[in-house]
């Protein structure tokens, strides 16, 4: 059993202005994604320049913030007014909503710049896990989204300050390792070489979906929703299942159904 580290959720206080670790983790995630993009753009098969990526990055940031907040209000809360959607200082972000927001942002960028959607998505996908990693660390610091009560044989179980006296699974750290660090390593290594269009995006959906589905078994569902079925099936599982199925379908299409003369993951190609 591990005692929860005594970390103040407020990282910096300047007069009435409070800077929370959770918000800082979003900032670190965006900075890390930018740094990874700079490295990725040096690869000979990746044809993006800094100006193009800067424009795309603005779209993605807006997609994450707006989509994440809208998704949380839609999937995980009930009885809220429209104005509450913009009360981001109260917390509440949904990964699935953020993903939908980013997908829309990528589509809009691709449409306006005459690029193929998956040319954009395959470039962005390996950059996302770093942000997932930092945000899950932020969840841990906030002592939120913790897991179920753990068996006494699990030495890394944590007693959260707002989770009762019993040690619990640090599900935020599980997600940070699986959805963040592990997926980052796999996608980064996979994208070193040219791949068929859609393949990188498909692998992202499969790894994230499988990781999140697995962690849901030891994660406490949101109190306002609870379990959807059988005392084990959660909203996270419901939202993640289409990601896994869609990822498998895209991966199959990428390798077996695309025209043989289709350029591999050369993000210079426009369509």
Short mmCIF file of N, CA, C and O in Angstrom, two decimals, residues 85-187:
data_model
loop_
_atom_site.label_atom_id
_atom_site.label_comp_id
_atom_site.label_asym_id
_atom_site.label_seq_id
_atom_site.Cartn_x
_atom_site.Cartn_y
_atom_site.Cartn_z
N UNK A 85 -21.60 24.45 -20.58
CA UNK A 85 -20.62 23.85 -21.47
C UNK A 85 -19.32 24.66 -21.46
O UNK A 85 -18.23 24.11 -21.56
N UNK A 86 -19.43 25.96 -21.29
CA UNK A 86 -18.26 26.84 -21.38
C UNK A 86 -17.61 27.07 -20.02
O UNK A 86 -16.61 27.77 -19.94
N UNK A 87 -18.13 26.46 -18.96
CA UNK A 87 -17.55 26.66 -17.63
C UNK A 87 -16.41 25.67 -17.40
O UNK A 87 -16.45 24.81 -16.54
N UNK A 88 -15.37 25.82 -18.21
CA UNK A 88 -14.26 24.87 -18.19
C UNK A 88 -13.49 24.92 -16.88
O UNK A 88 -12.79 23.95 -16.53
N UNK A 89 -13.59 26.04 -16.16
CA UNK A 89 -12.85 26.15 -14.90
C UNK A 89 -13.40 25.20 -13.84
O UNK A 89 -12.77 24.95 -12.83
N UNK A 90 -14.60 24.65 -14.07
CA UNK A 90 -15.18 23.71 -13.12
C UNK A 90 -14.69 22.28 -13.36
O UNK A 90 -15.03 21.38 -12.62
N UNK A 91 -13.90 22.10 -14.41
CA UNK A 91 -13.35 20.77 -14.70
C UNK A 91 -14.30 19.95 -15.54
O UNK A 91 -15.43 20.34 -15.84
N UNK A 92 -13.84 18.75 -15.91
CA UNK A 92 -14.67 17.85 -16.69
C UNK A 92 -14.29 17.85 -18.15
O UNK A 92 -14.68 18.74 -18.91
N UNK A 93 -13.49 16.84 -18.56
CA UNK A 93 -13.09 16.69 -19.95
C UNK A 93 -13.24 15.22 -20.33
O UNK A 93 -12.94 14.33 -19.53
N UNK A 94 -13.71 14.97 -21.53
CA UNK A 94 -13.89 13.60 -22.02
C UNK A 94 -12.89 13.33 -23.13
O UNK A 94 -12.79 14.11 -24.08
N UNK A 95 -12.17 12.20 -23.01
CA UNK A 95 -11.23 11.86 -24.08
C UNK A 95 -11.98 11.61 -25.38
O UNK A 95 -11.56 12.06 -26.44
N UNK A 96 -13.09 10.86 -25.29
CA UNK A 96 -13.82 10.53 -26.51
C UNK A 96 -14.38 11.78 -27.18
O UNK A 96 -14.39 11.90 -28.40
N UNK A 97 -14.84 12.74 -26.36
CA UNK A 97 -15.27 14.01 -26.92
C UNK A 97 -14.13 14.77 -27.54
O UNK A 97 -14.26 15.36 -28.63
N UNK A 98 -12.97 14.76 -26.86
CA UNK A 98 -11.79 15.40 -27.42
C UNK A 98 -11.36 14.77 -28.72
O UNK A 98 -10.95 15.46 -29.66
N UNK A 99 -11.46 13.43 -28.80
CA UNK A 99 -11.10 12.73 -30.03
C UNK A 99 -12.01 13.15 -31.18
O UNK A 99 -11.54 13.41 -32.29
N UNK A 100 -13.31 13.20 -30.90
CA UNK A 100 -14.25 13.65 -31.94
C UNK A 100 -13.96 15.08 -32.36
O UNK A 100 -14.04 15.43 -33.54
N UNK A 101 -13.62 15.92 -31.37
CA UNK A 101 -13.27 17.30 -31.68
C UNK A 101 -12.03 17.40 -32.56
O UNK A 101 -11.98 18.18 -33.51
N UNK A 102 -11.03 16.59 -32.26
CA UNK A 102 -9.80 16.58 -33.05
C UNK A 102 -10.07 16.04 -34.45
O UNK A 102 -9.54 16.55 -35.44
N UNK A 103 -10.91 15.00 -34.54
CA UNK A 103 -11.25 14.45 -35.86
C UNK A 103 -11.93 15.51 -36.73
O UNK A 103 -11.63 15.63 -37.92
N UNK A 104 -12.85 16.25 -36.12
CA UNK A 104 -13.51 17.32 -36.89
C UNK A 104 -12.49 18.39 -37.29
O UNK A 104 -12.51 18.90 -38.42
N UNK A 105 -11.61 18.74 -36.35
CA UNK A 105 -10.59 19.76 -36.64
C UNK A 105 -9.67 19.30 -37.78
O UNK A 105 -9.32 20.09 -38.66
N UNK A 106 -9.28 18.03 -37.77
CA UNK A 106 -8.42 17.50 -38.83
C UNK A 106 -9.15 17.49 -40.17
O UNK A 106 -8.56 17.81 -41.21
N UNK A 107 -10.43 17.11 -40.13
CA UNK A 107 -11.22 17.11 -41.38
C UNK A 107 -11.32 18.52 -41.93
O UNK A 107 -11.16 18.74 -43.14
N UNK A 108 -11.57 19.50 -41.06
CA UNK A 108 -11.70 20.88 -41.50
C UNK A 108 -10.39 21.38 -42.08
O UNK A 108 -10.37 22.04 -43.14
N UNK A 109 -9.28 21.06 -41.41
CA UNK A 109 -7.98 21.47 -41.93
C UNK A 109 -7.71 20.81 -43.28
O UNK A 109 -7.26 21.46 -44.23
N UNK A 110 -7.97 19.51 -43.36
CA UNK A 110 -7.73 18.78 -44.61
C UNK A 110 -8.57 19.35 -45.75
O UNK A 110 -8.09 19.53 -46.88
N UNK A 111 -9.82 19.67 -45.47
CA UNK A 111 -10.72 20.22 -46.49
C UNK A 111 -10.22 21.57 -46.98
O UNK A 111 -10.21 21.84 -48.18
N UNK A 112 -9.82 22.41 -46.05
CA UNK A 112 -9.39 23.76 -46.42
C UNK A 112 -8.03 23.79 -47.09
O UNK A 112 -7.71 24.75 -47.81
N UNK A 113 -7.23 22.75 -46.86
CA UNK A 113 -5.87 22.74 -47.41
C UNK A 113 -5.67 21.64 -48.44
O UNK A 113 -4.53 21.35 -48.81
N UNK A 114 -6.76 21.04 -48.89
CA UNK A 114 -6.71 20.05 -49.96
C UNK A 114 -5.77 18.89 -49.65
O UNK A 114 -4.96 18.48 -50.47
N UNK A 115 -5.90 18.40 -48.45
CA UNK A 115 -5.16 17.21 -48.04
C UNK A 115 -6.14 16.09 -47.75
O UNK A 115 -7.29 16.33 -47.40
N UNK A 116 -5.67 14.85 -47.86
CA UNK A 116 -6.49 13.73 -47.47
C UNK A 116 -6.63 13.67 -45.95
O UNK A 116 -5.67 13.96 -45.23
N UNK A 117 -7.82 13.31 -45.47
CA UNK A 117 -8.04 13.26 -44.03
C UNK A 117 -7.03 12.35 -43.34
O UNK A 117 -6.46 12.71 -42.30
N UNK A 118 -6.79 11.16 -43.88
CA UNK A 118 -5.90 10.22 -43.20
C UNK A 118 -4.43 10.59 -43.38
O UNK A 118 -3.59 10.12 -42.61
N UNK A 119 -4.12 11.43 -44.36
CA UNK A 119 -2.76 11.96 -44.42
C UNK A 119 -2.49 12.83 -43.19
O UNK A 119 -1.40 12.84 -42.64
N UNK A 120 -3.53 13.58 -42.79
CA UNK A 120 -3.42 14.42 -41.59
C UNK A 120 -3.46 13.55 -40.34
O UNK A 120 -2.63 13.71 -39.43
N UNK A 121 -4.42 12.63 -40.28
CA UNK A 121 -4.60 11.81 -39.08
C UNK A 121 -3.38 10.93 -38.81
O UNK A 121 -2.97 10.77 -37.65
N UNK A 122 -2.78 10.37 -39.85
CA UNK A 122 -1.61 9.51 -39.66
C UNK A 122 -0.41 10.30 -39.15
O UNK A 122 0.46 9.75 -38.47
N UNK A 123 -0.35 11.57 -39.48
CA UNK A 123 0.74 12.42 -38.98
C UNK A 123 0.51 12.78 -37.52
O UNK A 123 1.45 12.81 -36.71
N UNK A 124 -0.74 13.05 -37.13
CA UNK A 124 -1.06 13.49 -35.78
C UNK A 124 -1.06 12.34 -34.78
O UNK A 124 -0.66 12.51 -33.61
N UNK A 125 -1.48 11.16 -35.19
CA UNK A 125 -1.70 10.04 -34.26
C UNK A 125 -0.51 9.75 -33.34
O UNK A 125 -0.69 9.57 -32.13
N UNK A 126 0.74 9.68 -33.84
CA UNK A 126 1.85 9.37 -32.94
C UNK A 126 2.17 10.48 -31.94
O UNK A 126 2.94 10.26 -31.00
N UNK A 127 1.61 11.67 -32.14
CA UNK A 127 1.90 12.80 -31.25
C UNK A 127 0.96 12.83 -30.05
O UNK A 127 1.28 13.42 -29.02
N UNK A 128 -0.21 12.20 -30.19
CA UNK A 128 -1.25 12.30 -29.17
C UNK A 128 -0.93 11.59 -27.86
O UNK A 128 -1.22 12.11 -26.78
N UNK A 129 -0.30 10.39 -27.88
CA UNK A 129 -0.09 9.68 -26.62
C UNK A 129 0.69 10.45 -25.57
O UNK A 129 0.46 10.25 -24.37
N UNK A 130 1.59 11.31 -25.98
CA UNK A 130 2.33 12.08 -24.98
C UNK A 130 1.38 12.95 -24.17
O UNK A 130 1.49 13.06 -22.95
N UNK A 131 0.41 13.56 -24.85
CA UNK A 131 -0.58 14.37 -24.16
C UNK A 131 -1.46 13.54 -23.25
O UNK A 131 -1.82 13.97 -22.15
N UNK A 132 -1.83 12.34 -23.71
CA UNK A 132 -2.62 11.45 -22.86
C UNK A 132 -1.85 11.12 -21.59
O UNK A 132 -2.41 11.12 -20.48
N UNK A 133 -0.56 10.85 -21.73
CA UNK A 133 0.28 10.53 -20.57
C UNK A 133 0.28 11.66 -19.55
O UNK A 133 0.05 11.43 -18.36
N UNK A 134 0.50 12.89 -20.01
CA UNK A 134 0.60 14.00 -19.06
C UNK A 134 -0.74 14.30 -18.41
O UNK A 134 -0.81 14.62 -17.22
N UNK A 135 -1.84 14.20 -19.18
CA UNK A 135 -3.15 14.50 -18.61
C UNK A 135 -3.54 13.46 -17.57
O UNK A 135 -4.15 13.79 -16.54
N UNK A 136 -3.20 12.19 -17.80
CA UNK A 136 -3.50 11.16 -16.80
C UNK A 136 -2.68 11.39 -15.52
O UNK A 136 -3.17 11.11 -14.42
N UNK A 137 -1.48 11.88 -15.66
CA UNK A 137 -0.72 12.27 -14.46
C UNK A 137 -1.45 13.39 -13.74
O UNK A 137 -1.51 13.43 -12.50
N UNK A 138 -2.02 14.31 -14.50
CA UNK A 138 -2.82 15.37 -13.91
C UNK A 138 -4.03 14.83 -13.17
O UNK A 138 -4.39 15.33 -12.08
N UNK A 139 -4.68 13.81 -13.72
CA UNK A 139 -5.80 13.17 -13.03
C UNK A 139 -5.36 12.58 -11.70
O UNK A 139 -6.07 12.66 -10.70
N UNK A 140 -4.16 11.99 -11.70
CA UNK A 140 -3.64 11.39 -10.47
C UNK A 140 -3.38 12.46 -9.42
O UNK A 140 -3.74 12.31 -8.25
N UNK A 141 -2.75 13.55 -9.82
CA UNK A 141 -2.46 14.65 -8.89
C UNK A 141 -3.77 15.21 -8.32
O UNK A 141 -3.84 15.56 -7.14
N UNK A 142 -4.80 15.27 -9.15
CA UNK A 142 -6.10 15.77 -8.70
C UNK A 142 -6.86 14.77 -7.83
O UNK A 142 -7.93 15.10 -7.31
N UNK A 143 -6.33 13.56 -7.70
CA UNK A 143 -7.01 12.50 -6.96
C UNK A 143 -8.42 12.29 -7.50
O UNK A 143 -9.41 12.28 -6.76
N UNK A 144 -8.51 12.07 -8.81
CA UNK A 144 -9.79 11.86 -9.47
C UNK A 144 -9.68 10.67 -10.40
O UNK A 144 -8.58 10.27 -10.78
N UNK A 145 -10.81 10.09 -10.74
CA UNK A 145 -10.88 8.94 -11.64
C UNK A 145 -10.08 7.76 -11.10
O UNK A 145 -9.49 6.99 -11.86
N UNK A 146 -10.07 7.61 -9.76
CA UNK A 146 -9.32 6.50 -9.19
C UNK A 146 -10.06 5.18 -9.38
O UNK A 146 -11.23 5.14 -9.78
N UNK A 147 -9.35 4.10 -9.06
CA UNK A 147 -9.87 2.77 -9.33
C UNK A 147 -10.62 2.15 -8.17
O UNK A 147 -10.82 2.77 -7.12
N UNK A 148 -10.97 0.91 -8.36
CA UNK A 148 -11.70 0.16 -7.34
C UNK A 148 -10.76 -0.21 -6.19
O UNK A 148 -9.53 -0.12 -6.30
N UNK A 149 -11.36 -0.63 -5.09
CA UNK A 149 -10.57 -1.10 -3.95
C UNK A 149 -9.73 -2.29 -4.40
O UNK A 149 -10.23 -3.21 -5.05
N UNK A 150 -8.46 -2.25 -4.07
CA UNK A 150 -7.52 -3.26 -4.55
C UNK A 150 -7.35 -4.39 -3.54
O UNK A 150 -7.57 -4.22 -2.34
N UNK A 151 -6.93 -5.52 -4.05
CA UNK A 151 -6.61 -6.66 -3.22
C UNK A 151 -5.38 -6.35 -2.37
O UNK A 151 -4.49 -5.60 -2.79
N UNK A 152 -5.32 -6.94 -1.20
CA UNK A 152 -4.21 -6.66 -0.27
C UNK A 152 -2.86 -7.08 -0.84
O UNK A 152 -1.82 -6.60 -0.38
N UNK A 153 -2.87 -7.94 -1.85
CA UNK A 153 -1.61 -8.43 -2.42
C UNK A 153 -1.00 -7.46 -3.43
O UNK A 153 0.10 -7.70 -3.92
N UNK A 154 -1.69 -6.37 -3.73
CA UNK A 154 -1.19 -5.41 -4.72
C UNK A 154 -0.41 -4.31 -3.99
O UNK A 154 -1.00 -3.46 -3.33
N UNK A 155 0.91 -4.33 -4.08
CA UNK A 155 1.72 -3.40 -3.28
C UNK A 155 1.65 -1.95 -3.73
O UNK A 155 2.02 -1.05 -2.97
N UNK A 156 1.23 -1.71 -4.96
CA UNK A 156 1.21 -0.34 -5.47
C UNK A 156 -0.15 0.33 -5.32
O UNK A 156 -0.36 1.43 -5.83
N UNK A 157 -1.09 -0.31 -4.62
CA UNK A 157 -2.39 0.31 -4.37
C UNK A 157 -2.20 1.60 -3.57
O UNK A 157 -1.29 1.71 -2.75
N UNK A 158 -3.08 2.56 -3.81
CA UNK A 158 -2.93 3.90 -3.23
C UNK A 158 -4.17 4.25 -2.42
O UNK A 158 -5.30 3.98 -2.83
N UNK A 159 -3.96 4.87 -1.27
CA UNK A 159 -5.06 5.41 -0.47
C UNK A 159 -5.25 6.86 -0.88
O UNK A 159 -4.43 7.73 -0.55
N UNK A 160 -6.31 7.11 -1.64
CA UNK A 160 -6.56 8.46 -2.13
C UNK A 160 -7.27 9.28 -1.05
O UNK A 160 -8.12 8.76 -0.33
N UNK A 161 -6.96 10.57 -0.94
CA UNK A 161 -7.53 11.39 0.13
C UNK A 161 -9.05 11.51 0.07
O UNK A 161 -9.69 11.71 1.10
N UNK A 162 -9.63 11.37 -1.11
CA UNK A 162 -11.08 11.46 -1.24
C UNK A 162 -11.71 10.15 -1.69
O UNK A 162 -12.83 10.11 -2.17
N UNK A 163 -10.95 9.05 -1.50
CA UNK A 163 -11.44 7.74 -1.92
C UNK A 163 -11.68 6.78 -0.78
O UNK A 163 -11.79 5.57 -1.01
N UNK A 164 -11.76 7.30 0.43
CA UNK A 164 -11.99 6.42 1.57
C UNK A 164 -10.70 5.89 2.14
O UNK A 164 -9.60 6.15 1.63
N UNK A 165 -10.80 5.07 3.19
CA UNK A 165 -9.60 4.60 3.90
C UNK A 165 -8.91 3.40 3.25
O UNK A 165 -7.80 3.05 3.64
N UNK A 166 -9.57 2.77 2.28
CA UNK A 166 -9.02 1.55 1.70
C UNK A 166 -8.14 1.85 0.48
O UNK A 166 -8.42 2.79 -0.27
N UNK A 167 -7.09 1.05 0.27
CA UNK A 167 -6.22 1.26 -0.90
C UNK A 167 -6.94 0.90 -2.19
O UNK A 167 -7.71 -0.06 -2.24
N UNK A 168 -6.68 1.67 -3.22
CA UNK A 168 -7.36 1.50 -4.51
C UNK A 168 -6.35 1.38 -5.65
O UNK A 168 -5.19 1.79 -5.52
N UNK A 169 -6.83 0.83 -6.76
CA UNK A 169 -6.00 0.79 -7.96
C UNK A 169 -5.75 2.22 -8.45
O UNK A 169 -6.70 2.99 -8.59
N UNK A 170 -4.49 2.58 -8.70
CA UNK A 170 -4.22 3.91 -9.29
C UNK A 170 -4.48 3.85 -10.80
O UNK A 170 -3.56 3.84 -11.62
N UNK A 171 -5.76 3.79 -11.16
CA UNK A 171 -6.13 3.56 -12.56
C UNK A 171 -5.65 4.70 -13.47
O UNK A 171 -5.43 4.47 -14.66
N UNK A 172 -5.47 5.89 -12.91
CA UNK A 172 -4.93 6.99 -13.72
C UNK A 172 -3.53 6.65 -14.21
O UNK A 172 -3.17 6.95 -15.36
N UNK A 173 -2.73 6.03 -13.33
CA UNK A 173 -1.36 5.67 -13.72
C UNK A 173 -1.36 4.49 -14.68
O UNK A 173 -0.50 4.41 -15.57
N UNK A 174 -2.32 3.56 -14.52
CA UNK A 174 -2.44 2.48 -15.49
C UNK A 174 -2.68 3.06 -16.89
O UNK A 174 -2.08 2.64 -17.88
N UNK A 175 -3.60 4.04 -16.95
CA UNK A 175 -3.90 4.65 -18.24
C UNK A 175 -2.72 5.45 -18.77
O UNK A 175 -2.45 5.46 -19.98
N UNK A 176 -2.01 6.13 -17.88
CA UNK A 176 -0.84 6.88 -18.31
C UNK A 176 0.20 5.96 -18.95
O UNK A 176 0.81 6.30 -19.98
N UNK A 177 0.38 4.78 -18.38
CA UNK A 177 1.36 3.84 -18.90
C UNK A 177 0.90 3.16 -20.18
O UNK A 177 1.67 3.01 -21.13
N UNK A 178 -0.38 2.75 -20.23
CA UNK A 178 -0.89 2.00 -21.38
C UNK A 178 -1.27 2.91 -22.54
O UNK A 178 -0.77 2.76 -23.66
N UNK A 179 -2.17 3.86 -22.27
CA UNK A 179 -2.66 4.75 -23.32
C UNK A 179 -1.63 5.81 -23.68
O UNK A 179 -1.66 6.36 -24.78
N UNK A 180 -0.75 6.10 -22.73
CA UNK A 180 0.25 7.13 -22.95
C UNK A 180 1.59 6.57 -23.38
O UNK A 180 1.93 6.54 -24.56
N UNK A 181 2.37 6.09 -22.42
CA UNK A 181 3.75 5.71 -22.69
C UNK A 181 3.86 4.53 -23.66
O UNK A 181 4.61 4.59 -24.64
N UNK A 182 3.12 3.45 -23.40
CA UNK A 182 3.20 2.28 -24.27
C UNK A 182 2.76 2.60 -25.69
O UNK A 182 3.43 2.23 -26.67
N UNK A 183 1.63 3.29 -25.81
CA UNK A 183 1.14 3.63 -27.16
C UNK A 183 2.09 4.57 -27.86
O UNK A 183 2.29 4.48 -29.08
N UNK A 184 2.70 5.50 -27.13
CA UNK A 184 3.67 6.40 -27.73
C UNK A 184 4.84 5.63 -28.33
O UNK A 184 5.24 5.87 -29.48
N UNK A 185 5.37 4.67 -27.58
CA UNK A 185 6.51 3.89 -28.07
C UNK A 185 6.13 3.09 -29.31
O UNK A 185 6.84 3.08 -30.32
N UNK A 186 4.98 2.41 -29.26
CA UNK A 186 4.56 1.57 -30.38
C UNK A 186 4.30 2.40 -31.63
O UNK A 186 4.80 2.09 -32.73
N UNK A 187 3.52 3.48 -31.49
CA UNK A 187 3.20 4.29 -32.67
C UNK A 187 4.41 5.01 -33.21
O UNK A 187 4.57 5.16 -34.44
#
